[in-house]
Coordinates of C-alpha atoms and ligand atoms in Angstrom, one line a residue:
M1 CA 0.3 -0.3 0.0
R2 CA 1.1 3.5 -0.7
S3 CA 2.2 5.9 2.3
I4 CA -0.3 8.6 -0.7
D5 CA -1.5 8.0 -3.6
W6 CA -4.1 9.6 -6.3
Q7 CA -6.9 8.2 -6.9
D8 CA -10.6 9.0 -8.7
G9 CA -9.7 12.8 -8.5
H10 CA -8.1 13.7 -5.5
I11 CA -5.3 12.8 -2.9
V12 CA -5.3 9.5 -0.2
A13 CA -3.2 9.5 1.9
I14 CA -2.4 7.7 4.9
D15 CA -2.9 10.1 8.3
Q16 CA 0.4 9.3 10.2
T17 CA -0.8 10.7 13.7
R18 CA -3.3 8.5 13.6
L19 CA -0.5 5.4 13.4
P20 CA 0.3 3.4 15.5
G21 CA -3.2 3.3 17.0
E22 CA -5.2 3.3 14.0
L23 CA -4.7 3.1 10.3
V24 CA -6.6 5.8 8.5
L25 CA -6.2 6.7 5.1
M26 CA -7.8 11.1 4.6
E27 CA -9.2 11.7 0.6
I28 CA -7.8 15.2 0.0
H29 CA -9.5 18.0 -2.8
T30 CA -8.3 20.6 -2.0
V31 CA -4.5 22.9 -1.8
E32 CA -5.8 24.1 1.7
D33 CA -6.5 21.1 3.3
L34 CA -3.4 19.4 1.7
V35 CA -1.0 22.4 3.1
E36 CA -3.1 21.5 6.4
A37 CA -2.2 18.0 6.8
I38 CA 1.6 18.3 6.3
K39 CA 1.9 21.2 8.9
R40 CA -0.1 18.9 11.0
L41 CA 2.5 16.2 9.7
A42 CA -0.1 14.0 8.6
I43 CA 1.6 13.7 5.7
R44 CA 5.4 13.3 6.6
G45 CA 9.0 12.7 5.6
A46 CA 11.2 14.6 2.5
P47 CA 10.2 12.0 -0.2
A48 CA 6.4 11.7 0.5
L49 CA 6.6 15.8 0.8
G50 CA 7.7 15.6 -3.0
A51 CA 4.8 13.2 -3.6
A52 CA 2.4 15.6 -2.3
G53 CA 3.9 19.5 -3.6
A54 CA 3.3 16.6 -6.9
L55 CA 0.2 15.7 -6.4
G56 CA -0.8 19.5 -5.1
A57 CA 0.2 21.0 -8.1
A58 CA -1.8 19.0 -10.2
I59 CA -5.1 20.0 -8.0
A60 CA -3.6 23.8 -8.1
V61 CA -3.8 23.8 -11.9
R62 CA -7.6 23.3 -11.9
D63 CA -8.4 26.8 -10.7
P64 CA -5.9 29.0 -12.7
G65 CA -7.3 32.3 -10.9
R66 CA -5.8 30.6 -7.6
R67 CA -3.3 28.5 -8.8
D68 CA -0.6 30.6 -8.0
K69 CA -1.1 31.5 -4.5
A70 CA -1.7 27.8 -4.0
L71 CA 1.3 26.9 -5.6
D72 CA 3.1 29.2 -3.2
A73 CA 1.5 27.9 -0.4
L74 CA 2.5 25.1 -0.6
R75 CA 6.1 25.2 -1.5
T76 CA 6.5 26.9 1.7
A77 CA 4.2 24.6 4.3
R78 CA 7.6 23.6 5.8
P79 CA 10.5 25.0 4.8
T80 CA 13.7 22.1 5.3
A81 CA 13.2 19.3 3.0
V82 CA 14.0 20.1 -0.5
N83 CA 11.9 17.3 -2.2
L84 CA 8.3 20.0 -1.7
A85 CA 9.2 22.8 -3.8
W86 CA 10.9 20.1 -6.4
G87 CA 7.8 17.7 -6.8
V88 CA 5.3 20.9 -7.3
D89 CA 8.4 22.4 -9.5
Q90 CA 8.5 18.7 -11.6
A91 CA 4.8 18.5 -12.3
M92 CA 4.4 22.1 -13.0
A93 CA 7.7 21.4 -15.7
R94 CA 4.3 20.1 -17.6
H95 CA 1.8 22.9 -17.0
V96 CA 1.9 24.1 -20.5
D97 CA 0.8 21.1 -21.5
G98 CA -2.6 21.6 -19.6
P99 CA -3.4 20.2 -16.5
D100 CA -3.5 16.6 -17.8
A101 CA -0.2 16.1 -18.2
V102 CA 0.6 18.2 -15.1
L103 CA -1.6 15.1 -13.6
A104 CA 0.8 12.8 -15.2
A105 CA 4.2 14.5 -14.2
A106 CA 3.0 13.7 -11.1
I107 CA 1.8 10.0 -10.9
G108 CA 5.2 10.0 -12.4
V109 CA 7.2 11.4 -9.0
L110 CA 5.0 9.0 -7.6
D111 CA 5.9 6.1 -9.6
D112 CA 9.3 6.7 -9.4
D113 CA 9.9 7.1 -5.8
A114 CA 9.5 3.8 -5.7
V115 CA 11.8 2.6 -7.4
R116 CA 14.7 5.0 -7.0
N117 CA 14.0 4.0 -3.1
R118 CA 14.7 -0.4 -4.2
A119 CA 17.4 0.9 -6.1
L120 CA 19.5 2.6 -2.8
G121 CA 18.0 0.1 -0.4
E122 CA 20.3 -2.1 -2.5
R123 CA 22.5 -0.2 -3.1
G124 CA 23.1 0.5 0.5
A125 CA 22.8 -3.3 1.8
D126 CA 25.5 -4.0 -0.4
W127 CA 27.6 -1.3 1.1
L128 CA 27.1 -3.0 4.5
A129 CA 27.1 -6.6 3.4
T130 CA 31.0 -6.2 2.6
R131 CA 31.9 -4.3 5.6
V132 CA 30.0 -5.6 8.0
Q133 CA 30.1 -9.6 8.5
G134 CA 27.8 -11.6 10.0
P135 CA 23.7 -9.5 10.6
V136 CA 23.9 -6.2 10.4
V137 CA 23.0 -4.8 13.3
V138 CA 21.9 -1.3 12.4
Q139 CA 20.1 1.8 14.4
T140 CA 18.1 4.2 13.2
H141 CA 16.4 7.5 14.2
C142 CA 12.9 9.0 13.1
N143 CA 11.1 7.9 10.6
A144 CA 12.6 7.0 6.6
G145 CA 10.5 4.2 5.7
A146 CA 7.7 3.4 3.6
L147 CA 5.1 5.8 5.8
A148 CA 8.4 8.7 4.8
C149 CA 8.2 7.9 1.2
V150 CA 6.1 6.9 -1.5
E151 CA 6.4 2.8 -0.9
W152 CA 9.6 0.8 0.6
G153 CA 11.2 3.8 2.2
T154 CA 15.6 5.6 1.8
A155 CA 17.1 4.5 5.6
L156 CA 14.7 1.4 6.0
G157 CA 14.5 0.5 2.8
V158 CA 18.5 -0.6 3.1
V159 CA 17.1 -2.6 6.1
R160 CA 14.7 -4.2 4.0
S161 CA 16.8 -5.2 1.9
L162 CA 19.5 -6.7 4.2
H163 CA 16.3 -8.8 5.9
E164 CA 15.1 -9.8 2.6
R165 CA 18.9 -11.0 1.9
D166 CA 18.8 -12.8 5.5
R167 CA 22.0 -10.2 6.7
L168 CA 19.8 -8.1 9.2
G169 CA 20.6 -9.0 12.6
H170 CA 18.4 -6.6 14.8
V171 CA 17.8 -2.8 14.1
Y172 CA 17.4 -0.1 17.1
V173 CA 14.8 2.8 16.8
D174 CA 16.1 6.2 18.9
E175 CA 12.2 7.3 19.7
T176 CA 12.8 10.6 18.1
R177 CA 11.5 13.0 20.5
P178 CA 9.1 15.1 20.3
L179 CA 6.7 13.8 17.5
L180 CA 7.6 10.2 17.7
Q181 CA 8.2 8.9 14.8
G182 CA 10.8 6.4 15.9
S183 CA 8.7 4.5 18.5
R184 CA 5.2 5.4 16.5
L185 CA 5.7 4.6 13.1
T186 CA 9.5 3.1 12.7
S187 CA 8.9 0.6 14.6
W188 CA 4.6 0.3 14.0
E189 CA 6.7 -0.9 10.8
L190 CA 9.0 -3.3 11.2
T191 CA 6.5 -5.0 13.1
E192 CA 3.9 -4.9 10.3
M193 CA 7.1 -6.5 8.2
G194 CA 8.6 -9.1 11.3
I195 CA 12.2 -7.6 11.9
D196 CA 12.8 -7.8 15.2
H197 CA 13.6 -4.3 16.4
T198 CA 14.3 -2.1 19.9
V199 CA 13.1 1.5 21.0
I200 CA 16.1 3.3 23.1
V201 CA 15.2 7.0 24.2
D202 CA 16.7 9.2 22.1
S203 CA 19.4 10.1 24.7
A204 CA 20.6 6.7 25.1
A205 CA 21.6 6.1 21.2
A206 CA 25.2 7.5 22.4
T207 CA 24.9 4.8 24.6
V208 CA 23.7 2.2 22.5
L209 CA 26.5 3.2 19.7
A210 CA 29.8 3.7 22.9
R211 CA 28.5 -0.1 24.4
G212 CA 29.3 -2.0 20.6
L213 CA 25.2 -2.9 19.7
A214 CA 24.9 -1.4 16.2
D215 CA 27.6 -2.1 13.6
A216 CA 25.9 1.1 11.9
V217 CA 23.4 3.8 12.2
V218 CA 21.8 4.5 8.9
V219 CA 19.1 7.9 8.5
G220 CA 17.5 9.3 5.5
A221 CA 17.3 13.1 4.4
D222 CA 15.5 16.4 4.4
R223 CA 17.9 18.0 1.9
I224 CA 21.9 17.4 1.3
T225 CA 23.7 20.6 0.2
A226 CA 26.2 21.0 -2.3
N227 CA 29.0 20.5 0.1
G228 CA 28.0 16.6 1.7
D229 CA 26.2 18.3 4.8
V230 CA 23.5 16.4 5.7
V231 CA 20.0 18.0 7.6
N232 CA 17.4 15.3 8.9
K233 CA 15.7 15.0 12.3
I234 CA 16.7 16.7 15.1
G235 CA 18.7 14.6 17.4
T236 CA 20.4 13.2 13.8
Y237 CA 23.4 15.4 14.4
P238 CA 24.5 13.9 17.9
L239 CA 24.2 10.7 16.2
A240 CA 26.5 11.1 14.1
L241 CA 29.4 12.6 16.5
A242 CA 28.2 9.4 18.6
A243 CA 28.8 6.9 15.8
Q244 CA 32.1 8.6 14.8
R245 CA 33.5 8.1 18.6
A246 CA 32.5 4.3 18.6
G247 CA 34.2 4.1 15.0
R248 CA 31.0 3.1 13.6
P249 CA 29.7 4.3 9.5
F250 CA 27.1 7.1 9.9
V251 CA 25.2 6.0 6.6
V252 CA 22.7 8.4 5.1
A253 CA 20.0 7.2 2.3
A254 CA 18.0 9.6 0.3
P255 CA 17.6 9.9 -3.4
E256 CA 19.0 12.2 -5.5
S257 CA 16.0 14.7 -5.3
T258 CA 17.1 15.5 -1.9
I259 CA 20.2 16.8 -2.7
D260 CA 20.2 20.8 -3.3
L261 CA 22.8 21.7 -5.1
G262 CA 21.7 25.0 -4.9
L263 CA 22.8 25.7 -1.4
V264 CA 26.3 25.2 -0.6
S265 CA 26.3 24.0 3.2
G266 CA 23.9 23.1 5.7
D267 CA 24.6 26.7 7.0
Q268 CA 21.8 28.1 4.6
V269 CA 18.7 25.6 5.3
E270 CA 16.0 27.1 7.2
I271 CA 15.4 24.9 10.0
E272 CA 12.1 24.6 11.0
V273 CA 11.2 25.7 14.5
R274 CA 7.9 24.4 15.4
D275 CA 5.3 24.7 18.1
P276 CA 6.2 24.5 21.9
D277 CA 3.2 22.3 22.3
E278 CA 4.5 19.6 20.6
V279 CA 8.0 20.0 23.7
L280 CA 5.7 20.6 26.8
A281 CA 2.8 18.3 25.9
I282 CA 4.5 15.6 27.8
G283 CA 5.5 17.1 31.6
G284 CA 5.7 20.3 30.6
L285 CA 4.9 23.2 32.7
P286 CA 2.5 25.2 30.1
G287 CA 3.8 29.2 29.0
T288 CA 7.7 28.1 29.2
A289 CA 9.8 28.8 26.8
T290 CA 10.7 26.3 24.7
L291 CA 13.3 25.7 21.2
N292 CA 11.1 23.2 19.2
Y293 CA 14.2 22.5 16.7
A294 CA 12.9 19.8 14.4
F295 CA 15.9 19.3 12.1
D296 CA 19.6 19.9 12.1
V297 CA 22.9 19.9 10.2
T298 CA 25.4 16.8 10.1
P299 CA 28.5 17.9 9.0
A300 CA 30.1 16.6 6.0
D301 CA 33.3 15.6 7.7
L302 CA 30.9 12.9 10.0
V303 CA 29.2 11.2 6.8
T304 CA 30.4 8.3 6.0
V305 CA 28.3 7.3 2.9
I306 CA 25.9 8.9 1.2
V307 CA 23.6 6.1 -0.4
T308 CA 21.5 7.3 -3.8
E309 CA 19.7 5.4 -6.1
N310 CA 22.9 6.4 -8.6
R311 CA 25.9 6.4 -6.8
V312 CA 27.7 5.9 -3.1
L313 CA 29.5 9.1 -1.9
R314 CA 31.8 9.2 0.9
P315 CA 32.1 13.2 2.3
E316 CA 34.3 12.4 5.5
L317 CA 36.4 11.7 2.6
G318 CA 36.2 15.2 0.7
E319 CA 33.8 14.0 -1.9
R320 CA 31.2 15.9 -3.1
P321 CA 27.4 15.5 -4.6
A322 CA 28.4 18.6 -6.3
Ligands
MRU1 O1 9.6 15.7 10.3 P1 9.2 15.0 9.7 O2 9.1 13.3 10.4 O3 8.8 15.2 8.6 O4 10.7 14.1 9.6 C1 11.5 13.5 8.9 C2 12.9 12.5 8.8 O5 14.0 14.2 9.0 C3 13.5 12.0 7.7 O6 14.4 11.6 8.4 C4 13.3 12.7 6.4 O7 12.4 13.2 5.8 C5 13.8 11.5 5.3 S1 12.3 10.3 4.6 C6 12.9 9.1 4.0

């Protein structure tokens, strides 16, 4: 099943805020409703945002009078993942050919996503399988699975490929405060796939690596800049520091569409700051000031490899996407 799709003239998507309790499908008919779903993270994860951007453009072009305003709201619904605006651009590249062509291009983005993820999953599994002897124990952060994409997943695509080869040992899942994409979504996906895993609190992540429990860290990305810096869910940077200290590879699995050659380095990326309530919801004092960064920047020299559908790059050795 796809996390986001097009059926009978509208978007159908899993409401990711309702998992793991219930699997609820949303029907989205307007760009306004799509923007709202993106803002509240009912649709989330960089490649899924790319698909949402493309399908949203197909809805926007039906109403030429409000098209530009709608596209602007869509592009800026969340600022950090490059895929959202990329998805809009992919579909709008066909707008001179009319609304049907925009929709066809959008559906092409969805179809492509699954193919690319499988390719990068295989490539990442190849890389790990030749470096780790025996079953590979992976540690991951946030959710970079099928839910965060259209199908298959990026970091979890690598995990799935290892599992298919009978080379997966275990998965340690950081819970990923404050919205718990790890303990809610990654754990749900791994359970559905019958993959053994253990959820840890984010503050245990360095200890798991220091104790030698995981062979490698594998994460997704929201934006990779021209110098190889990786922007991903808050907590990724400390995980990379811990991996380096523990001498474990830090693997980033992402499609080429996540690479933004328009930005030189990670410090140029807008980091989304979200609502204080997300931080204070569990035992916080209402009204307390928070600094709820949703993402962080892992410097290129901490990234062992970036695996895409086309290549394996080694930023720590100075290889750059550009
Ligand atoms: O705030 P989210 O849940 O949209 O953040 C998602 C992530 O940070 C993922 O790791 C990233 O988008 C890669 S998903 C394949």
